[in-house]
XYZ file of C-alpha atoms in Angstrom:
642
model
C 9.195 -13.952 9.080
C 6.724 -13.304 11.931
C 5.670 -16.541 13.630
C 2.042 -17.611 13.912
C 1.661 -17.129 17.678
C 2.769 -13.487 17.349
C 0.318 -12.935 14.485
C -2.543 -14.342 16.580
C -1.578 -12.123 19.525
C -1.599 -9.050 17.261
C -5.001 -9.986 15.804
C -6.467 -10.582 19.274
C -5.086 -7.341 20.713
C -5.767 -4.863 17.895
C -8.894 -2.781 18.563
C -10.555 -2.078 15.198
C -12.316 1.055 16.507
C -9.061 2.452 17.870
C -7.069 1.611 14.735
C -9.620 3.083 12.324
C -10.252 6.000 14.694
C -6.712 7.264 14.062
C -7.739 8.064 10.488
C -11.526 8.440 10.483
C -13.875 10.500 12.654
C -16.263 7.766 13.828
C -19.684 8.291 15.376
C -21.712 5.649 17.168
C -24.776 4.268 15.418
C -26.365 1.461 17.419
C -23.791 -1.247 18.116
C -21.605 -0.080 15.228
C -19.569 3.030 14.379
C -19.908 5.041 11.169
C -17.841 7.654 9.351
C -16.709 8.896 5.937
C -14.718 6.276 4.037
C -10.980 7.048 3.843
C -10.663 5.076 0.605
C -12.977 7.100 -1.639
C -14.676 10.510 -1.745
C -18.120 10.648 -0.182
C -20.332 13.247 1.466
C -22.702 10.819 3.201
C -20.968 8.402 5.617
C -21.143 4.777 4.471
C -18.097 3.354 6.257
C -19.144 0.980 9.068
C -16.961 -0.417 11.850
C -18.161 -3.310 13.990
C -16.158 -3.274 17.276
C -17.737 -6.528 18.477
C -16.824 -8.382 15.270
C -13.488 -6.600 14.802
C -14.182 -5.720 11.171
C -15.045 -2.805 8.859
C -16.928 -2.389 5.619
C -17.635 0.523 3.278
C -21.025 0.246 1.576
C -19.874 2.851 -0.957
C -16.713 1.336 -2.427
C -17.077 -2.202 -1.026
C -13.757 -2.395 0.808
C -13.880 -4.549 3.946
C -11.586 -6.369 6.337
C -10.085 -6.545 9.820
C -7.533 -4.285 11.563
C -4.614 -5.653 9.539
C -6.534 -5.229 6.285
C -7.392 -1.632 7.178
C -3.771 -0.741 7.957
C -2.624 -2.422 4.709
C -5.139 -0.466 2.616
C -4.823 2.838 4.438
C -1.045 2.943 4.687
C -0.300 1.019 1.494
C 1.589 -1.615 3.476
C 2.274 -5.275 2.840
C 0.801 -7.852 5.245
C 4.049 -8.163 7.285
C 4.444 -4.351 7.402
C 0.896 -3.935 8.724
C 1.479 -6.589 11.385
C 4.676 -4.837 12.495
C 2.865 -1.488 12.599
C 0.144 -2.923 14.869
C 2.720 -4.737 17.011
C 4.534 -1.453 17.589
C 1.284 0.362 18.362
C 0.246 -2.234 20.967
C 3.795 -2.888 22.213
C 3.756 -6.549 21.238
C 7.128 -8.246 20.963
C 7.607 -9.818 17.546
C 9.039 -13.331 17.502
C 10.496 -14.179 14.116
C 11.273 -17.452 12.390
C 14.821 -17.353 11.099
C 15.559 -16.780 7.421
C 18.851 -16.053 5.733
C 19.453 -12.303 5.312
C 19.892 -12.579 1.535
C 16.551 -14.444 1.312
C 14.798 -11.534 3.071
C 16.468 -9.002 0.781
C 15.341 -11.001 -2.254
C 11.731 -10.722 -1.097
C 11.794 -6.938 -0.706
C 9.816 -5.022 -3.319
C 11.015 -1.741 -4.790
C 8.675 0.037 -2.422
C 10.083 -1.728 0.617
C 13.612 -1.109 -0.668
C 12.908 2.627 -0.944
C 11.526 2.770 2.594
C 14.570 0.869 3.853
C 16.874 3.305 2.018
C 15.122 6.357 3.526
C 15.312 4.875 7.023
C 18.991 4.027 6.583
C 19.756 7.519 5.243
C 17.834 9.180 8.077
C 19.878 7.334 10.696
C 23.073 8.331 8.903
C 22.045 12.026 8.688
C 20.949 12.107 12.343
C 24.242 10.596 13.430
C 26.102 13.247 11.405
C 24.189 16.033 13.159
C 24.646 14.638 16.640
C 28.094 13.080 16.571
C 30.289 14.321 13.716
C 32.521 17.325 14.274
C 31.302 18.893 11.034
C 27.661 18.342 11.968
C 28.005 19.795 15.463
C 30.118 22.761 14.353
C 28.180 23.764 11.235
C 24.671 22.292 11.246
C 23.784 22.067 14.915
C 25.073 25.568 15.646
C 23.021 26.869 12.676
C 19.843 25.262 14.033
C 20.566 26.609 17.516
C 20.951 30.115 16.058
C 17.513 29.638 14.433
C 16.113 28.822 17.881
C 15.596 25.084 17.289
C 16.069 23.129 20.515
C 17.676 19.703 20.818
C 14.366 18.045 21.750
C 12.786 19.407 18.547
C 15.705 18.077 16.489
C 14.977 14.652 17.987
C 11.179 14.916 17.610
C 11.372 15.811 13.904
C 14.448 13.592 13.319
C 16.537 16.386 11.779
C 19.876 15.504 10.258
C 22.839 16.773 8.274
C 24.596 15.636 5.105
C 28.341 16.295 5.126
C 30.034 18.401 2.448
C 32.113 15.546 1.017
C 31.016 14.566 -2.496
C 30.542 10.845 -1.766
C 30.419 10.464 2.037
C 26.859 9.102 2.116
C 27.269 7.108 -1.109
C 30.393 5.349 0.148
C 28.735 4.501 3.479
C 25.557 3.173 1.815
C 27.449 0.990 -0.688
C 29.602 -0.383 2.131
C 26.365 -1.406 3.866
C 25.055 -3.269 0.817
C 22.632 -0.726 -0.704
C 21.942 -0.738 -4.430
C 22.946 2.514 -6.259
C 19.814 2.243 -8.430
C 17.531 2.315 -5.357
C 19.511 5.193 -3.806
C 19.195 7.177 -7.033
C 15.454 6.456 -7.288
C 15.155 7.745 -3.704
C 16.877 10.981 -4.729
C 19.808 10.465 -2.362
C 22.570 10.232 -4.980
C 23.014 11.121 -8.643
C 25.123 9.569 -11.387
C 27.862 11.704 -12.896
C 27.685 12.301 -16.623
C 30.078 10.065 -18.537
C 32.482 11.560 -21.059
C 32.500 8.266 -22.947
C 30.921 4.812 -22.671
C 34.083 3.186 -21.355
C 34.012 5.237 -18.146
C 32.699 3.401 -15.099
C 29.582 4.580 -13.230
C 30.304 7.253 -10.642
C 27.851 8.831 -8.191
C 27.753 11.833 -5.867
C 25.603 12.858 -2.869
C 22.703 15.187 -3.671
C 22.211 16.724 -0.199
C 25.808 17.798 0.454
C 26.216 20.415 3.212
C 22.486 20.695 3.905
C 20.175 20.382 6.914
C 17.898 17.363 6.396
C 14.162 17.470 7.189
C 12.672 13.949 7.022
C 9.128 13.852 5.646
C 6.936 11.214 7.330
C 3.748 9.581 6.179
C 0.742 9.419 8.489
C 2.111 6.299 10.215
C 5.532 7.793 10.907
C 7.538 6.086 8.158
C 10.090 8.315 6.421
C 9.063 8.607 2.756
C 11.142 11.591 1.571
C 13.500 14.383 2.586
C 13.611 18.151 2.322
C 17.079 19.665 2.503
C 18.075 23.297 3.205
C 21.373 24.868 2.262
C 23.316 26.553 5.071
C 25.199 29.250 3.191
C 23.803 31.966 0.947
C 24.267 31.145 -2.724
C 21.940 32.608 -5.339
C 23.045 29.997 -7.864
C 21.808 27.093 -5.758
C 18.232 26.330 -4.645
C 17.684 27.080 -0.960
C 15.585 23.902 -0.611
C 15.643 20.668 -2.575
C 13.240 17.763 -2.069
C 13.087 14.065 -2.827
C 11.688 13.176 -6.266
C 8.290 11.541 -6.530
C 8.428 7.743 -6.633
C 6.526 4.647 -5.466
C 6.312 5.885 -1.854
C 6.340 9.683 -2.154
C 3.682 11.832 -3.817
C 4.153 15.408 -2.616
C 0.564 16.466 -3.372
C -0.707 13.874 -0.850
C 1.644 14.674 2.048
C 1.754 17.411 4.687
C 4.928 18.043 6.640
C 4.444 17.420 10.365
C 1.105 15.592 10.060
C 2.446 12.487 11.794
C 3.551 14.558 14.811
C 0.467 16.823 14.755
C -2.469 14.465 14.162
C -3.224 13.819 17.848
C -3.197 17.542 18.736
C -5.333 18.384 15.683
C -7.980 15.901 16.778
C -7.890 17.096 20.414
C -8.094 20.812 19.540
C -10.444 20.163 16.605
C -8.641 22.519 14.255
C -5.500 22.522 12.149
C -3.065 25.376 11.585
C -1.754 25.335 8.027
C 1.610 26.949 7.239
C 4.095 26.842 4.367
C 7.491 25.803 5.755
C 9.349 23.171 7.760
C 10.666 25.687 10.296
C 7.172 27.140 10.776
C 5.991 23.725 11.984
C 9.003 23.043 14.195
C 9.051 26.490 15.856
C 5.312 26.514 16.595
C 5.456 22.936 17.872
C 8.281 23.603 20.325
C 6.341 26.627 21.579
C 3.377 24.465 22.558
C 1.342 24.862 19.350
C 1.385 21.274 18.108
C -1.682 21.199 15.840
C 0.315 22.598 12.907
C 1.312 21.228 9.488
C 2.933 22.663 6.355
C 2.323 22.274 2.637
C 6.136 22.603 2.332
C 6.743 24.172 -1.030
C 3.615 23.009 -2.847
C 0.353 24.827 -3.502
C -2.406 23.341 -1.347
C -4.073 20.325 -2.987
C -7.370 18.467 -2.599
C -5.534 15.391 -1.311
C -3.815 17.419 1.403
C -7.147 18.917 2.513
C -8.697 15.433 2.597
C -5.808 14.297 4.780
C -6.618 17.071 7.284
C -10.330 16.244 7.128
C -9.646 12.854 8.741
C -8.883 14.652 11.984
C -10.897 17.894 11.896
C -13.284 19.948 9.786
C -11.644 23.254 10.775
C -8.564 24.808 9.151
C -6.849 28.098 9.959
C -4.389 29.219 7.295
C -1.324 31.190 8.452
C 0.273 33.205 5.673
C 2.803 35.973 5.214
C 1.326 39.444 4.721
C 2.877 39.987 1.262
C 0.940 39.692 -1.967
C 2.244 36.159 -2.651
C 1.022 35.019 0.765
C -2.408 36.580 0.258
C -2.798 35.016 -3.210
C -1.801 31.623 -1.807
C -4.466 32.027 0.903
C -7.121 32.947 -1.686
C -6.373 29.854 -3.796
C -6.251 27.605 -0.749
C -9.622 28.717 0.616
C -11.475 27.557 -2.504
C -9.974 24.057 -2.269
C -10.876 23.831 1.427
C -14.445 25.053 0.794
C -14.906 22.571 -2.043
C -14.151 19.782 0.418
C -16.865 21.108 2.765
C -14.429 22.159 5.524
C -14.494 25.386 7.503
C -11.660 27.815 6.818
C -10.289 30.905 8.527
C -7.318 33.016 7.507
C -4.688 34.790 9.588
C -2.365 37.251 7.881
C 0.791 37.953 9.873
C 2.374 41.401 10.263
C 4.479 42.698 7.346
C 7.805 40.943 6.979
C 6.866 38.117 9.339
C 6.285 34.422 8.800
C 4.998 31.957 11.452
C 8.562 30.929 12.380
C 9.906 34.464 12.910
C 6.775 35.875 14.538
C 6.371 33.004 17.025
C 10.004 33.444 18.071
C 9.316 37.124 18.760
C 6.069 36.665 20.665
C 6.313 33.220 22.257
C 3.644 30.511 21.990
C 0.929 32.025 24.230
C 1.036 35.463 22.594
C 1.143 33.881 19.132
C -2.051 31.946 19.919
C -3.665 35.163 21.170
C -2.749 36.834 17.884
C -4.412 34.023 15.945
C -7.626 34.241 18.008
C -7.834 38.028 17.610
C -6.954 38.190 13.915
C -8.485 35.108 12.307
C -11.233 35.994 9.839
C -13.589 33.812 7.852
C -12.956 33.646 4.150
C -15.834 36.015 3.269
C -14.441 38.914 5.279
C -10.887 38.166 4.152
C -11.739 37.938 0.454
C -14.081 40.914 0.579
C -11.548 43.177 2.275
C -8.779 42.181 -0.128
C -10.780 42.367 -3.371
C -12.563 45.620 -2.520
C -9.284 47.203 -1.487
C -7.898 46.255 -4.898
C -10.847 47.817 -6.739
C -11.663 50.721 -4.427
C -14.037 53.253 -6.010
C -14.422 51.293 -9.251
C -17.963 49.815 -9.686
C -16.800 47.361 -12.360
C -14.079 46.006 -10.089
C -16.568 45.848 -7.217
C -18.947 43.774 -9.372
C -16.085 41.438 -10.326
C -15.088 41.140 -6.666
C -18.652 40.170 -5.707
C -18.688 37.588 -8.502
C -15.397 36.071 -7.282
C -16.745 35.811 -3.727
C -19.932 34.130 -4.964
C -17.840 31.701 -7.051
C -16.093 30.663 -3.838
C -19.416 30.260 -2.008
C -20.747 28.164 -4.905
C -18.011 25.590 -4.276
C -19.443 24.737 -0.826
C -21.444 21.464 -1.034
C -23.597 22.234 2.044
C -26.660 24.356 1.017
C -27.179 25.738 4.551
C -23.588 26.995 4.720
C -23.991 28.550 1.261
C -27.128 30.373 2.348
C -25.456 31.742 5.516
C -22.436 33.016 3.564
C -24.621 34.603 0.883
C -26.594 36.449 3.563
C -23.320 37.624 5.150
C -21.930 38.773 1.781
C -25.112 40.642 0.854
C -25.035 42.476 4.196
C -21.320 43.381 3.982
C -21.476 44.574 0.374
C -24.953 46.156 0.555
C -26.129 43.924 -2.295
C -29.488 42.262 -2.967
C -29.397 38.800 -1.389
C -31.655 37.279 -4.050
C -29.308 38.393 -6.818
C -26.427 36.628 -5.075
C -28.531 33.459 -4.660
C -29.386 33.552 -8.365
C -25.743 33.992 -9.373
C -24.627 31.224 -6.997
C -27.243 28.826 -8.397
C -26.213 29.734 -11.965
C -22.570 28.868 -11.215
C -23.521 25.622 -9.478
C -25.928 24.670 -12.270
C -23.157 25.226 -14.817
C -20.836 22.895 -12.885
C -23.601 20.371 -12.209
C -24.527 20.354 -15.901
C -20.961 19.370 -16.806
C -21.008 16.645 -14.162
C -24.480 15.518 -15.250
C -23.397 15.148 -18.881
C -20.324 13.204 -17.849
C -22.404 10.970 -15.535
C -24.966 10.426 -18.302
C -22.293 9.164 -20.685
C -20.956 6.827 -17.992
C -24.506 5.582 -17.270
C -25.216 4.928 -20.961
C -21.971 2.944 -21.241
C -22.919 1.014 -18.132
C -26.382 0.167 -19.527
C -24.856 -0.914 -22.852
C -22.226 -3.135 -21.282
C -23.876 -4.602 -18.166
C -26.631 -7.115 -17.501
C -29.677 -6.055 -15.514
C -29.723 -6.968 -11.807
C -32.251 -9.743 -12.496
C -30.137 -11.246 -15.292
C -27.057 -11.018 -13.126
C -28.814 -12.811 -10.263
C -29.605 -15.821 -12.437
C -26.790 -15.768 -15.000
C -23.711 -14.808 -13.043
C -21.662 -17.796 -11.934
C -19.844 -15.419 -9.617
C -23.062 -14.596 -7.728
C -23.734 -18.304 -7.240
C -20.178 -18.892 -6.053
C -20.445 -15.959 -3.655
C -23.653 -17.413 -2.171
C -21.826 -20.628 -1.289
C -18.953 -18.666 0.272
C -21.524 -16.665 2.236
C -23.076 -19.883 3.587
C -19.637 -21.148 4.542
C -18.732 -17.987 6.473
C -22.052 -17.439 8.254
C -23.111 -21.020 8.973
C -19.990 -23.186 8.492
C -19.821 -24.408 12.090
C -23.585 -25.008 12.457
C -25.146 -28.458 11.986
C -26.904 -29.178 8.718
C -28.361 -32.425 10.016
C -27.444 -34.537 13.030
C -23.646 -34.225 13.385
C -22.968 -33.111 9.794
C -21.586 -29.563 9.887
C -22.362 -27.138 7.065
C -18.633 -26.770 6.304
C -18.238 -30.534 5.879
C -21.349 -30.760 3.696
C -20.166 -27.951 1.392
C -16.598 -29.265 1.068
C -17.815 -32.824 0.404
C -20.320 -31.662 -2.246
C -17.649 -29.577 -4.011
C -15.239 -32.517 -4.047
C -17.810 -35.190 -4.989
C -19.107 -33.270 -8.017
C -15.752 -31.676 -8.873
C -17.355 -28.235 -8.655
C -15.086 -25.475 -9.900
C -14.948 -21.874 -8.625
C -14.104 -19.527 -11.496
C -13.527 -16.547 -9.191
C -9.889 -16.823 -8.091
C -10.512 -15.301 -4.637
C -13.454 -17.615 -3.911
C -11.392 -20.592 -5.051
C -8.633 -19.615 -2.595
C -11.224 -19.216 0.200
C -12.410 -22.795 -0.394
C -8.806 -24.046 -0.428
C -7.897 -22.189 2.818
C -11.102 -23.395 4.499
C -10.447 -27.012 3.487
C -6.875 -26.863 4.838
C -7.980 -25.359 8.160
C -10.978 -27.673 8.611
C -8.999 -30.834 7.860
C -6.348 -29.780 10.392
C -8.737 -28.658 13.159
C -12.090 -30.384 12.620
C -14.072 -27.144 12.862
C -14.369 -23.703 11.259
C -15.352 -20.398 12.863
C -15.775 -16.682 12.332
C -12.374 -15.931 13.886
C -10.633 -17.952 11.158
C -12.456 -16.157 8.334
C -11.917 -12.663 9.783
C -8.220 -13.114 10.444
C -6.994 -15.242 7.567
C -5.233 -13.017 5.032
C -7.030 -14.632 2.073
C -10.542 -14.618 3.581
C -10.655 -11.402 5.658
C -12.005 -9.084 2.920
C -14.881 -11.326 1.807
C -15.642 -12.404 5.402
C -15.943 -8.823 6.670
C -18.125 -7.980 3.694
C -20.475 -10.924 4.341
C -20.667 -10.517 8.143
C -21.485 -6.794 8.118
C -23.929 -7.284 5.213
C -25.733 -9.949 7.257
C -26.216 -7.462 10.130
C -27.680 -4.710 7.962
C -31.279 -5.875 8.104
C -31.398 -7.326 11.604
C -34.158 -5.967 13.831
C -33.462 -5.285 17.483
C -34.582 -8.229 19.679
C -36.002 -5.731 22.162
C -38.001 -4.004 19.413
C -39.432 -7.338 18.299
C -40.236 -8.294 21.897
C -41.963 -4.984 22.647
C -44.002 -5.236 19.473
C -44.801 -8.912 20.125
C -43.630 -9.822 16.632
C -42.245 -13.252 15.832
C -39.858 -12.917 12.887
C -37.595 -15.696 11.726
C -33.978 -14.628 11.330
C -31.664 -15.690 8.512
C -30.068 -18.210 10.859
C -33.452 -19.900 11.420
C -33.654 -20.675 7.671
C -30.001 -21.407 7.014
C -30.329 -25.139 6.240
C -32.553 -24.566 3.216
C -30.347 -21.666 2.074
C -27.158 -23.764 2.295
C -28.608 -26.637 0.250
C -30.101 -24.285 -2.350
C -26.837 -22.382 -2.741
C -24.914 -25.605 -3.390
C -27.547 -26.739 -5.879
C -27.456 -23.423 -7.747
C -23.679 -23.870 -7.963
C -24.246 -27.352 -9.377
C -26.605 -25.889 -11.986
C -23.919 -23.397 -12.989
C -21.442 -26.270 -13.301
C -23.901 -28.319 -15.400
C -24.588 -25.298 -17.646
C -20.873 -24.938 -18.337
C -20.653 -28.655 -19.172
C -23.651 -28.312 -21.512
C -22.112 -25.311 -23.241
C -18.730 -26.995 -23.684
C -20.371 -30.164 -25.006
C -22.576 -28.172 -27.419
C -19.457 -26.539 -28.889
C -17.976 -29.982 -29.513
C -21.240 -31.091 -31.213
C -21.049 -28.068 -33.549
C -17.577 -28.860 -34.848
C -17.478 -32.677 -34.916
C -17.661 -34.399 -38.317
C -17.375 -37.909 -36.944
C -20.745 -39.664 -36.798
C -19.752 -42.028 -33.971
C -18.373 -39.137 -31.911
C -21.545 -37.113 -32.591
C -23.747 -39.918 -31.230
C -21.583 -40.104 -28.097
C -21.717 -36.327 -27.569
C -25.503 -36.238 -27.986
C -25.800 -38.978 -25.350
C -23.623 -36.933 -22.979
C -25.812 -33.873 -23.633
C -28.950 -35.871 -22.811
C -27.421 -37.220 -19.588
C -26.425 -33.734 -18.386
C -29.937 -32.418 -19.114
C -31.456 -35.370 -17.231
C -29.256 -34.714 -14.175
C -30.193 -31.045 -14.280
C -33.928 -31.791 -14.509
C -33.750 -34.390 -11.709
C -31.919 -31.962 -9.433
C -34.532 -29.308 -10.109
C -37.380 -31.722 -9.443
C -35.971 -32.959 -6.102
C -35.275 -29.511 -4.711
C -38.106 -27.592 -6.325
C -35.751 -25.146 -8.000
C -36.742 -23.211 -11.101
C -34.056 -23.685 -13.745
C -32.902 -20.631 -15.707
């Protein structure tokens, strides 16, 4: 377990702008930074980072937090994993409090167990490649023949699985790994039993194969690809890890972890199909390259690229399969509002083989000379297919316009339509009409779907006004807001807001129905009683409070006017902070009203069902007392009771 002083050092050192900037293209807007949210789809940026406060918030999906919270959400990590990730990034030594090994293993989730299994297996496979006689003689010599250098083997963590049926299995079991986890990870498989009395037996799946570890964006190994060394038509050339809690092949690109920095620096990404394409180009100085690795390009993969650049160049083989793959891929890229160019390699060549022939510099020259935008590429291919046939030409034009219609940006659509009309000697207005028809058809489907969702929402939800007055959660949130923004300010004399709120909650036994808010109060009470104060740092960096604190702090900055603007305009405007005392008291009183309303409701239910006359008289007296307290509270504070 990481000790508290290490955690505080990590929190103090982590730069929120730098951490988020690894995944999101941020642009400065005043004192804050803004970009497209990595947690949901959006075309208009609503994701705000406050470097001075060390927090982020998305005004689209509502997610908020500090650096640790961002890493947890983005990389699907636990709190300790995120802390370790940041410690490694900022080269902070982790000091741990001692726990028994079996206690740590007990606490591991299936996800953590899978990641541990992949890391263990990777080390084993790498050791086989580097140090075993079989690995050096068979696997390493094969890679050398394919032109893969030692430094590339290290960079991409290549490995080898020996040909023995249970070599890896035996080693893993000896080191305490659970066969069930290893099987879920796709590393071993159970032999079929001839009868129920036979004991469980397993064998290695990747026997006699080169191992290509697949990393997530943070560099953790989440899967393997494995290539056979000898020709055998009965066996698949490549096999991959199965999908599980940590690996979803449609969301991963091979080489992205190694390439992300170069992609951002060069502001474009080369997209290939295979592991060796990535490795060969990378070792020849072309590092901004990734591969879909055996899967057709997906929306999630394109979104992953879009975190680092808006420009993609697709490298495909010149055969018909390569061209068709390029055609399908362009539409997905366009739909995500990215720019796409296509490079078709000479016949019989793939990026791996052609780069070996030409070298890195000449390969880059080839790309620059031969890359075409999708309009020219699609036009040339489709017209070639239907040469001399007017019907086929009309269909080709329609297909091109269907691709253009997928582009969200109207200016880009207009430019491409003009280009298409010029190339195909077609009336531009006709193409605009067809494009609008296609988009209208799609929009109509989306509109109908949205309408149904809106009707359901109206049927099932209160209006904003009703919610403001009737939602206990809104009242609870207002108190939490007061605590976070004004907790360490004086309410009167030496009475701090935090002390006032905690004392009022305890004195009146006020209950928070929202579980998160209840935990915030509990954490605040513990910290305040131990330290005698509360501050923004505590709220931003406590695991329980960070989400709500970031949300509240950034929300509070949204409507602030620049002091210089106010000064220049000679305007005297009171800020929220100037009026905080009244707000704090009102928020507590509204919470008390909510509490009294719940008491009234519960008491009224008892009145309905009681058949005892003496009990009824007592309950009616209680009801009257609660109503009196409520009226008195309203009278003192001038609050309208709803």
